[in-house]
Coordinates of N, CA and C in Angstrom, one line a residue:
X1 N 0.8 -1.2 0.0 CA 0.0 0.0 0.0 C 0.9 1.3 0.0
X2 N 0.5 2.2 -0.8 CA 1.2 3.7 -0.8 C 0.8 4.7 -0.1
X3 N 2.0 4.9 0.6 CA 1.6 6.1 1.2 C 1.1 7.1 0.6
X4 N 0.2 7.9 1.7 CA -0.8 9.4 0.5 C 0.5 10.7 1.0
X5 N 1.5 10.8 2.3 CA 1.7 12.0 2.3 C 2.9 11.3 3.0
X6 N 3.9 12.3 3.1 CA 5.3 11.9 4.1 C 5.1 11.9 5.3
X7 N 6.1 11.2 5.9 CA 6.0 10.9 7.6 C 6.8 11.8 7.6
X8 N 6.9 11.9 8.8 CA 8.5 12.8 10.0 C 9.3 11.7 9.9
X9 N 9.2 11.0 9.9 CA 10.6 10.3 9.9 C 11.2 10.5 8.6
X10 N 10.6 10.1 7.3 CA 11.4 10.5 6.1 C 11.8 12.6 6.1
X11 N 10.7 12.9 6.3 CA 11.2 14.5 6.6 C 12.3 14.8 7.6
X12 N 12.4 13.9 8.5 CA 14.2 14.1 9.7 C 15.3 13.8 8.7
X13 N 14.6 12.4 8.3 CA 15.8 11.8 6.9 C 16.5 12.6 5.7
X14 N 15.3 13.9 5.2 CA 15.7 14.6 4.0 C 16.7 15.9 4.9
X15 N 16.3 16.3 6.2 CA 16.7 18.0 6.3 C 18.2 16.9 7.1
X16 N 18.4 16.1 7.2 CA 19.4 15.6 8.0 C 20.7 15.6 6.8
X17 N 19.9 14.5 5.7 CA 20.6 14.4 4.4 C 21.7 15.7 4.0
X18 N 20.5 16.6 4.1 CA 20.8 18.2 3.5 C 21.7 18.9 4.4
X19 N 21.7 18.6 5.4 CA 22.6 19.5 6.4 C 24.0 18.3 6.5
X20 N 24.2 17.1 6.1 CA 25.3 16.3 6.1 C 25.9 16.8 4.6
X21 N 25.2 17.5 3.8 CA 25.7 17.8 2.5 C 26.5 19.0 2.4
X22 N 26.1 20.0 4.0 CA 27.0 20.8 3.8 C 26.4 22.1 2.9
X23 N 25.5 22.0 2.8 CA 25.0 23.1 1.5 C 24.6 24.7 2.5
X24 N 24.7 25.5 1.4 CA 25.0 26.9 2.2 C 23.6 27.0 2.4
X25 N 22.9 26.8 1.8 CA 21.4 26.9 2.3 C 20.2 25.4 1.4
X26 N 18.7 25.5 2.1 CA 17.7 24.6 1.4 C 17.0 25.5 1.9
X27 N 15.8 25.0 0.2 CA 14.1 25.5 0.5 C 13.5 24.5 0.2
X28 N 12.8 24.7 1.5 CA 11.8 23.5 1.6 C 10.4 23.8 1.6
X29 N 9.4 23.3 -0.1 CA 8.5 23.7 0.0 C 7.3 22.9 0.1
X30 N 6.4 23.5 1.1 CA 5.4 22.5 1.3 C 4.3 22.5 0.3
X31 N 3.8 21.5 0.1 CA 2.2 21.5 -1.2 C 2.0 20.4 -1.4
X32 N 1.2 19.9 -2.0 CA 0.4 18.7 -2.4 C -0.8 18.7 -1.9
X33 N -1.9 18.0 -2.2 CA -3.1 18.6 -1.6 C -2.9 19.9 -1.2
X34 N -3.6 19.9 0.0 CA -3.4 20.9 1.2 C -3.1 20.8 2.0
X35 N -1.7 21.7 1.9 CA -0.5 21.4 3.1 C -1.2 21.7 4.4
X36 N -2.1 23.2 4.5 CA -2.3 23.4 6.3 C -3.4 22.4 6.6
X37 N -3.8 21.5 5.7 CA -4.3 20.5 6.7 C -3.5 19.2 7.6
X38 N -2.0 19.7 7.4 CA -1.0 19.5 8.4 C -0.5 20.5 9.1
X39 N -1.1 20.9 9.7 CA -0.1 22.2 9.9 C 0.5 22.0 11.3
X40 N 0.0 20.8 11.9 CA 0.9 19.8 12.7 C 2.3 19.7 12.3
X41 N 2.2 18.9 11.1 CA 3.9 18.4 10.6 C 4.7 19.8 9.8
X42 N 3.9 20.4 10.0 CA 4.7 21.7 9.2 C 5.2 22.3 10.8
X43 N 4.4 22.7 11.5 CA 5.5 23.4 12.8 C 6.1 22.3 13.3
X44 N 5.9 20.8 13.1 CA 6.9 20.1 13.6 C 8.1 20.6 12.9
X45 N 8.4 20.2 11.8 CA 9.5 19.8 10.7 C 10.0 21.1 11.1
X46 N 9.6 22.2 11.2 CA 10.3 23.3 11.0 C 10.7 23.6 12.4
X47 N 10.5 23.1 14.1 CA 11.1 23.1 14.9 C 12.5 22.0 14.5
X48 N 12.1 20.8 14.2 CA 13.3 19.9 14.0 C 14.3 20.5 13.6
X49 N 14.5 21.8 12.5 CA 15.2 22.1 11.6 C 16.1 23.4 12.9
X50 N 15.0 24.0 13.4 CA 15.3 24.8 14.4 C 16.7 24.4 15.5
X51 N 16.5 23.0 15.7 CA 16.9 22.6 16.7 C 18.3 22.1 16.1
X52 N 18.2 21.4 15.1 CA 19.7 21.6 14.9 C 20.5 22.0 14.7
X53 N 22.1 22.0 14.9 CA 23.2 22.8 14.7 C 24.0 22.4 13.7
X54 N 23.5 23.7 13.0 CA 24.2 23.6 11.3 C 24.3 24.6 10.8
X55 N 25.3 24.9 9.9 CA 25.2 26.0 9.0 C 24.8 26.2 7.9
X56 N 24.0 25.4 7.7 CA 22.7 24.8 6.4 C 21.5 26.2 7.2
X57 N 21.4 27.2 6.0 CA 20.1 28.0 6.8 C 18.9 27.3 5.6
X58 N 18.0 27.3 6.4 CA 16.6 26.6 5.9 C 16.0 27.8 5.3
X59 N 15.3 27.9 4.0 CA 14.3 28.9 4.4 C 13.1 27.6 3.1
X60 N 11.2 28.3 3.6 CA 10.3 27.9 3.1 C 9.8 28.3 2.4
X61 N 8.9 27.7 1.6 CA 7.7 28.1 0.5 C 6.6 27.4 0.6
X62 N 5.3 27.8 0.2 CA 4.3 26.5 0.3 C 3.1 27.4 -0.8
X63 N 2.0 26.1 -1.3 CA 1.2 26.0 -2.2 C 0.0 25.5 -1.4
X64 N -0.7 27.1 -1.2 CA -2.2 26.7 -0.3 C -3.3 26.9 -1.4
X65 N -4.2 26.3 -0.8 CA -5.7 27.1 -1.4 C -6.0 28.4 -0.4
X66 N -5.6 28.3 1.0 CA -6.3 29.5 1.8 C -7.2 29.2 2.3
X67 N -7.7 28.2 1.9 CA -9.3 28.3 3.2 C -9.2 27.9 4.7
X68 N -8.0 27.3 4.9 CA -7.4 27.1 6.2 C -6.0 28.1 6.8
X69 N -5.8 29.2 6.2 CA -5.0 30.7 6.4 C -5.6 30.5 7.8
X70 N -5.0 31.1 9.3 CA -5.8 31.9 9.8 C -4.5 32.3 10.5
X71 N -4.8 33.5 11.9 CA -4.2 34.7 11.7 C -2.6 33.9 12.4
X72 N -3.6 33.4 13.6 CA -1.5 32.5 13.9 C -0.6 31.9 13.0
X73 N -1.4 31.4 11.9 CA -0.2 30.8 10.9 C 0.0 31.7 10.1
X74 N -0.2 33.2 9.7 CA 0.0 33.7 8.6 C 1.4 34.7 9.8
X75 N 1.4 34.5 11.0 CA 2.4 35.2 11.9 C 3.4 34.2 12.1
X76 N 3.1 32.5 12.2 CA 4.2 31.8 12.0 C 4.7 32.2 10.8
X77 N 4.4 32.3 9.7 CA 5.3 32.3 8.3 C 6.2 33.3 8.4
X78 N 5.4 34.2 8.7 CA 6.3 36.1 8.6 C 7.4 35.5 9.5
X79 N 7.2 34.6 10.3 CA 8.4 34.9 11.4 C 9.4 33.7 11.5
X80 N 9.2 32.6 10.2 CA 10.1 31.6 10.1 C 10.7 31.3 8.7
X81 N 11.2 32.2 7.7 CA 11.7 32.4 6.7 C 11.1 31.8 5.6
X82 N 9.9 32.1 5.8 CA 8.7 31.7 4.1 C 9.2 32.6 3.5
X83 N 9.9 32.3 1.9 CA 10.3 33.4 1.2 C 8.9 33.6 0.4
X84 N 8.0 32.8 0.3 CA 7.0 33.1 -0.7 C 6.0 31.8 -0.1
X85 N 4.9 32.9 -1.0 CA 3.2 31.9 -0.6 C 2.8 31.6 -2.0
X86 N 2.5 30.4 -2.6 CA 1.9 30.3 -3.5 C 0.3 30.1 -3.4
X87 N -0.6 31.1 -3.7 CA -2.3 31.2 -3.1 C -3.0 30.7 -4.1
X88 N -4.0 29.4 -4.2 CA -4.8 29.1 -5.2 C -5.7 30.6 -5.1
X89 N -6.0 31.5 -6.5 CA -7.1 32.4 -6.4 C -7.1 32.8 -7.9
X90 N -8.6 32.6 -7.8 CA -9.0 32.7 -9.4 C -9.2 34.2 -10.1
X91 N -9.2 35.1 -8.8 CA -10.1 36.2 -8.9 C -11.2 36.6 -8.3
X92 N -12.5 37.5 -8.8 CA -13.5 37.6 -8.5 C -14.0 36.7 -8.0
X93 N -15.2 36.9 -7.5 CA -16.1 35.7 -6.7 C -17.0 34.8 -7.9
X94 N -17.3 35.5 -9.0 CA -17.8 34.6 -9.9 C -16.9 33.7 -10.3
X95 N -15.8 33.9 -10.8 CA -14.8 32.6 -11.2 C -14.2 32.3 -9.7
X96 N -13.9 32.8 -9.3 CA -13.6 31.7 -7.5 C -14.4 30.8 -7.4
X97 N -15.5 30.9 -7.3 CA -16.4 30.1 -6.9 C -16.8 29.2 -8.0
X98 N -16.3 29.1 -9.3 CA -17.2 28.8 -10.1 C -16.5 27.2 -10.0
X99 N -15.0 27.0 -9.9 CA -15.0 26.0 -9.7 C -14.3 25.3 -8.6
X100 N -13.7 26.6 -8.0 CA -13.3 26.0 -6.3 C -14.9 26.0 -5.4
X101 N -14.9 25.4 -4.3 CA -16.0 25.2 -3.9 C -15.5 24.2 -2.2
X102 N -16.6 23.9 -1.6 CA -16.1 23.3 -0.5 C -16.9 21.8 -0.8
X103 N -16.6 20.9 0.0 CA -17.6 19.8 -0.2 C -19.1 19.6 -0.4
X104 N -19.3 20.6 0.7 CA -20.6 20.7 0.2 C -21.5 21.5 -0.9
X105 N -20.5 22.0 -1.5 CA -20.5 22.6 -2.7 C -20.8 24.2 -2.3
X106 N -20.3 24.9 -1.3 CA -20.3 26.4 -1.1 C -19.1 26.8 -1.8
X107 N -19.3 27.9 -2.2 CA -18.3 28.9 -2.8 C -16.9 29.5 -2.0
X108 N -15.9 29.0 -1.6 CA -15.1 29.8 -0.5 C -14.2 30.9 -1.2
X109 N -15.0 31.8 -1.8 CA -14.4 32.9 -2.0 C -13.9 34.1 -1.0
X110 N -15.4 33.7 -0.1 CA -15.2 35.2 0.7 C -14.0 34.3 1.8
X111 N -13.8 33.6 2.1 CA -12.5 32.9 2.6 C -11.5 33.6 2.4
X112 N -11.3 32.8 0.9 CA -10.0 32.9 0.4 C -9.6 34.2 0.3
X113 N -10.6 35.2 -0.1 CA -10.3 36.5 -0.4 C -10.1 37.4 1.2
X114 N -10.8 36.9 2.0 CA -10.6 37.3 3.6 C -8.9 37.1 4.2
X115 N -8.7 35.8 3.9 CA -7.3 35.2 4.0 C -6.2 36.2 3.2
X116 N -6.9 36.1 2.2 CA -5.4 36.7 1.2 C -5.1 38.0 1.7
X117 N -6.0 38.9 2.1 CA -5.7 40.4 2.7 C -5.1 40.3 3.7
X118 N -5.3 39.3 4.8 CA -4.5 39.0 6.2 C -3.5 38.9 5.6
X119 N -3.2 37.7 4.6 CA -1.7 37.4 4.5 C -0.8 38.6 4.2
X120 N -1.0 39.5 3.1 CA -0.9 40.2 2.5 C -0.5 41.6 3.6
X121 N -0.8 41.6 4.9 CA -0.8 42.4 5.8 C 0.8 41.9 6.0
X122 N 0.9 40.7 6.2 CA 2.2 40.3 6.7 C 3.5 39.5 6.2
X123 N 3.2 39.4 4.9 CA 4.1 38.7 3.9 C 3.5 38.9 2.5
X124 N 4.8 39.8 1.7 CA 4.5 40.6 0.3 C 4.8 39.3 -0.9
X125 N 5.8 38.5 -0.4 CA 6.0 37.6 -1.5 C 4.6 36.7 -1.7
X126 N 3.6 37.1 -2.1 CA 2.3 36.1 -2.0 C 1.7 36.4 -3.9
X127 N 2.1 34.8 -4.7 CA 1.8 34.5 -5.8 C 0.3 33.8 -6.2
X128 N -0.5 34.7 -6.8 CA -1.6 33.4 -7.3 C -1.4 33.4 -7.7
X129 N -2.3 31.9 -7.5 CA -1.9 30.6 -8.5 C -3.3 30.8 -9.3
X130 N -3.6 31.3 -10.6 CA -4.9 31.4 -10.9 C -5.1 30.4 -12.0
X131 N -5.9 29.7 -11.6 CA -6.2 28.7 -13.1 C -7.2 28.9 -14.2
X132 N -6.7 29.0 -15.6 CA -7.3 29.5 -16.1 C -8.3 28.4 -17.5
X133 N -9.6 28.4 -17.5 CA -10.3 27.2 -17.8 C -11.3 27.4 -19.0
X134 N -11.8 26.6 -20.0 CA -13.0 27.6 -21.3 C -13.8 28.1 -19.8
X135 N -14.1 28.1 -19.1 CA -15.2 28.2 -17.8 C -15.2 29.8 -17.4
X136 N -14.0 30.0 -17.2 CA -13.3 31.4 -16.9 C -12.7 32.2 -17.5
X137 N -12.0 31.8 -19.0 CA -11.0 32.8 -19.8 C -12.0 33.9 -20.4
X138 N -12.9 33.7 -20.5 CA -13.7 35.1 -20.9 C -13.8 36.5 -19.6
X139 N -13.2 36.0 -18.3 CA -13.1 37.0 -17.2 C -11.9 37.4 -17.0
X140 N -11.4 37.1 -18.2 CA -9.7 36.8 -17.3 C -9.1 38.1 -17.1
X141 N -9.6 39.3 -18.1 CA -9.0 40.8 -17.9 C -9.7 41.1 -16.4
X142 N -11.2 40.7 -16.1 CA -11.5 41.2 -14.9 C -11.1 40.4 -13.2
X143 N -10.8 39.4 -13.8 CA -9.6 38.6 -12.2 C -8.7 39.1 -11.8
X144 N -7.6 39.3 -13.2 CA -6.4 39.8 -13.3 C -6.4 41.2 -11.9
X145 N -7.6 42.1 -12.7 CA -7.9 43.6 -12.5 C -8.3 43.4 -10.9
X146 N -8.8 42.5 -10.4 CA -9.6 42.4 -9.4 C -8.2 42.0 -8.2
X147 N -7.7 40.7 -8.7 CA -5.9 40.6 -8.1 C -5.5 41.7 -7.7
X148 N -5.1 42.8 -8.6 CA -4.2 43.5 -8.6 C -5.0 44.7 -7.8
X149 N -5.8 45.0 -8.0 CA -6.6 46.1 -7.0 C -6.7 45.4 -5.2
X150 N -6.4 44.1 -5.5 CA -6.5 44.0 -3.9 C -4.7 43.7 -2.9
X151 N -4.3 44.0 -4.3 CA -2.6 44.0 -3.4 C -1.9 45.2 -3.4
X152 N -3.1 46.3 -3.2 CA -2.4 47.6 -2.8 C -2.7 48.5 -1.4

Protein backbone atom coordinates (compact mmCIF):
# COMPACT_ATOMS: atom_id res chain seq x y z
CA UNK A 1 0.00 0.00 0.00
CA UNK A 2 1.20 3.70 -0.83
CA UNK A 3 1.61 6.07 1.22
CA UNK A 4 -0.80 9.42 0.52
CA UNK A 5 1.66 11.95 2.26
CA UNK A 6 5.31 11.90 4.14
CA UNK A 7 5.99 10.92 7.56
CA UNK A 8 8.52 12.81 9.97
CA UNK A 9 10.63 10.29 9.86
CA UNK A 10 11.43 10.49 6.08
CA UNK A 11 11.19 14.45 6.57
CA UNK A 12 14.19 14.14 9.70
CA UNK A 13 15.80 11.78 6.92
CA UNK A 14 15.73 14.59 4.05
CA UNK A 15 16.70 17.96 6.33
CA UNK A 16 19.40 15.56 8.00
CA UNK A 17 20.63 14.38 4.41
CA UNK A 18 20.84 18.22 3.54
CA UNK A 19 22.57 19.51 6.36
CA UNK A 20 25.31 16.33 6.15
CA UNK A 21 25.72 17.79 2.52
CA UNK A 22 26.97 20.84 3.79
CA UNK A 23 24.96 23.12 1.55
CA UNK A 24 24.99 26.88 2.23
CA UNK A 25 21.37 26.88 2.35
CA UNK A 26 17.72 24.61 1.40
CA UNK A 27 14.10 25.52 0.55
CA UNK A 28 11.78 23.45 1.65
CA UNK A 29 8.51 23.72 -0.01
CA UNK A 30 5.41 22.54 1.26
CA UNK A 31 2.19 21.49 -1.18
CA UNK A 32 0.43 18.67 -2.37
CA UNK A 33 -3.12 18.57 -1.62
CA UNK A 34 -3.44 20.90 1.16
CA UNK A 35 -0.51 21.37 3.12
CA UNK A 36 -2.30 23.40 6.27
CA UNK A 37 -4.31 20.54 6.73
CA UNK A 38 -1.00 19.54 8.37
CA UNK A 39 -0.10 22.21 9.94
CA UNK A 40 0.92 19.85 12.73
CA UNK A 41 3.89 18.41 10.56
CA UNK A 42 4.75 21.70 9.22
CA UNK A 43 5.45 23.35 12.82
CA UNK A 44 6.88 20.12 13.60
CA UNK A 45 9.47 19.80 10.74
CA UNK A 46 10.34 23.25 10.97
CA UNK A 47 11.14 23.09 14.85
CA UNK A 48 13.33 19.87 13.99
CA UNK A 49 15.25 22.07 11.65
CA UNK A 50 15.29 24.75 14.41
CA UNK A 51 16.85 22.63 16.67
CA UNK A 52 19.71 21.56 14.86
CA UNK A 53 23.25 22.83 14.69
CA UNK A 54 24.21 23.65 11.31
CA UNK A 55 25.18 25.98 8.97
CA UNK A 56 22.66 24.80 6.39
CA UNK A 57 20.05 27.99 6.83
CA UNK A 58 16.59 26.64 5.90
CA UNK A 59 14.34 28.94 4.37
CA UNK A 60 10.35 27.90 3.10
CA UNK A 61 7.65 28.15 0.50
CA UNK A 62 4.25 26.51 0.28
CA UNK A 63 1.18 26.01 -2.16
CA UNK A 64 -2.17 26.67 -0.35
CA UNK A 65 -5.69 27.13 -1.40
CA UNK A 66 -6.26 29.48 1.78
CA UNK A 67 -9.29 28.32 3.18
CA UNK A 68 -7.42 27.13 6.22
CA UNK A 69 -4.98 30.69 6.44
CA UNK A 70 -5.82 31.88 9.82
CA UNK A 71 -4.24 34.71 11.73
CA UNK A 72 -1.53 32.50 13.90
CA UNK A 73 -0.25 30.76 10.91
CA UNK A 74 0.04 33.67 8.62
CA UNK A 75 2.41 35.21 11.92
CA UNK A 76 4.22 31.81 11.97
CA UNK A 77 5.28 32.27 8.28
CA UNK A 78 6.29 36.09 8.56
CA UNK A 79 8.42 34.90 11.40
CA UNK A 80 10.08 31.61 10.10
CA UNK A 81 11.71 32.35 6.68
CA UNK A 82 8.65 31.69 4.12
CA UNK A 83 10.31 33.41 1.24
CA UNK A 84 7.01 33.05 -0.71
CA UNK A 85 3.17 31.92 -0.64
CA UNK A 86 1.94 30.30 -3.52
CA UNK A 87 -2.30 31.16 -3.12
CA UNK A 88 -4.80 29.11 -5.22
CA UNK A 89 -7.07 32.42 -6.39
CA UNK A 90 -8.95 32.67 -9.42
CA UNK A 91 -10.10 36.23 -8.92
CA UNK A 92 -13.48 37.63 -8.54
CA UNK A 93 -16.13 35.66 -6.74
CA UNK A 94 -17.78 34.57 -9.87
CA UNK A 95 -14.76 32.59 -11.23
CA UNK A 96 -13.63 31.65 -7.54
CA UNK A 97 -16.43 30.11 -6.93
CA UNK A 98 -17.23 28.75 -10.09
CA UNK A 99 -14.98 26.04 -9.67
CA UNK A 100 -13.33 26.01 -6.27
CA UNK A 101 -16.04 25.17 -3.88
CA UNK A 102 -16.12 23.29 -0.50
CA UNK A 103 -17.63 19.76 -0.15
CA UNK A 104 -20.65 20.69 0.21
CA UNK A 105 -20.52 22.64 -2.67
CA UNK A 106 -20.28 26.43 -1.08
CA UNK A 107 -18.28 28.91 -2.83
CA UNK A 108 -15.13 29.76 -0.46
CA UNK A 109 -14.38 32.94 -1.96
CA UNK A 110 -15.25 35.18 0.70
CA UNK A 111 -12.45 32.90 2.58
CA UNK A 112 -10.00 32.92 0.43
CA UNK A 113 -10.35 36.55 -0.37
CA UNK A 114 -10.59 37.33 3.56
CA UNK A 115 -7.35 35.22 4.00
CA UNK A 116 -5.42 36.73 1.16
CA UNK A 117 -5.66 40.43 2.68
CA UNK A 118 -4.55 38.97 6.24
CA UNK A 119 -1.67 37.42 4.51
CA UNK A 120 -0.90 40.25 2.47
CA UNK A 121 -0.78 42.41 5.79
CA UNK A 122 2.20 40.29 6.72
CA UNK A 123 4.13 38.70 3.91
CA UNK A 124 4.46 40.62 0.26
CA UNK A 125 5.99 37.55 -1.49
CA UNK A 126 2.26 36.11 -1.95
CA UNK A 127 1.81 34.50 -5.80
CA UNK A 128 -1.56 33.45 -7.33
CA UNK A 129 -1.88 30.64 -8.52
CA UNK A 130 -4.93 31.41 -10.88
CA UNK A 131 -6.15 28.66 -13.10
CA UNK A 132 -7.28 29.50 -16.14
CA UNK A 133 -10.27 27.18 -17.80
CA UNK A 134 -12.96 27.59 -21.28
CA UNK A 135 -15.18 28.22 -17.83
CA UNK A 136 -13.30 31.40 -16.88
CA UNK A 137 -11.00 32.84 -19.78
CA UNK A 138 -13.74 35.09 -20.86
CA UNK A 139 -13.13 37.03 -17.16
CA UNK A 140 -9.68 36.83 -17.27
CA UNK A 141 -9.04 40.78 -17.88
CA UNK A 142 -11.53 41.20 -14.87
CA UNK A 143 -9.64 38.64 -12.25
CA UNK A 144 -6.40 39.85 -13.34
CA UNK A 145 -7.93 43.61 -12.48
CA UNK A 146 -9.60 42.41 -9.36
CA UNK A 147 -5.91 40.59 -8.12
CA UNK A 148 -4.16 43.49 -8.57
CA UNK A 149 -6.57 46.14 -6.96
CA UNK A 150 -6.53 43.98 -3.93
CA UNK A 151 -2.64 44.01 -3.36
CA UNK A 152 -2.40 47.64 -2.82
Amino acid sequence: KKEKEINFENIQQLIDNEIKAKKEYVVLNFYGGEPLLRKDLIYKTIDYIKKQKSKTKFYFGMTTNGTLMDEQFIKYIAENNFLDIAYSFDGAEETQNLNRVTVDGKGIFDIVDSNAKKLLKYHKNVVAMVVVTKNNINMLEKNIKYLIGNTK
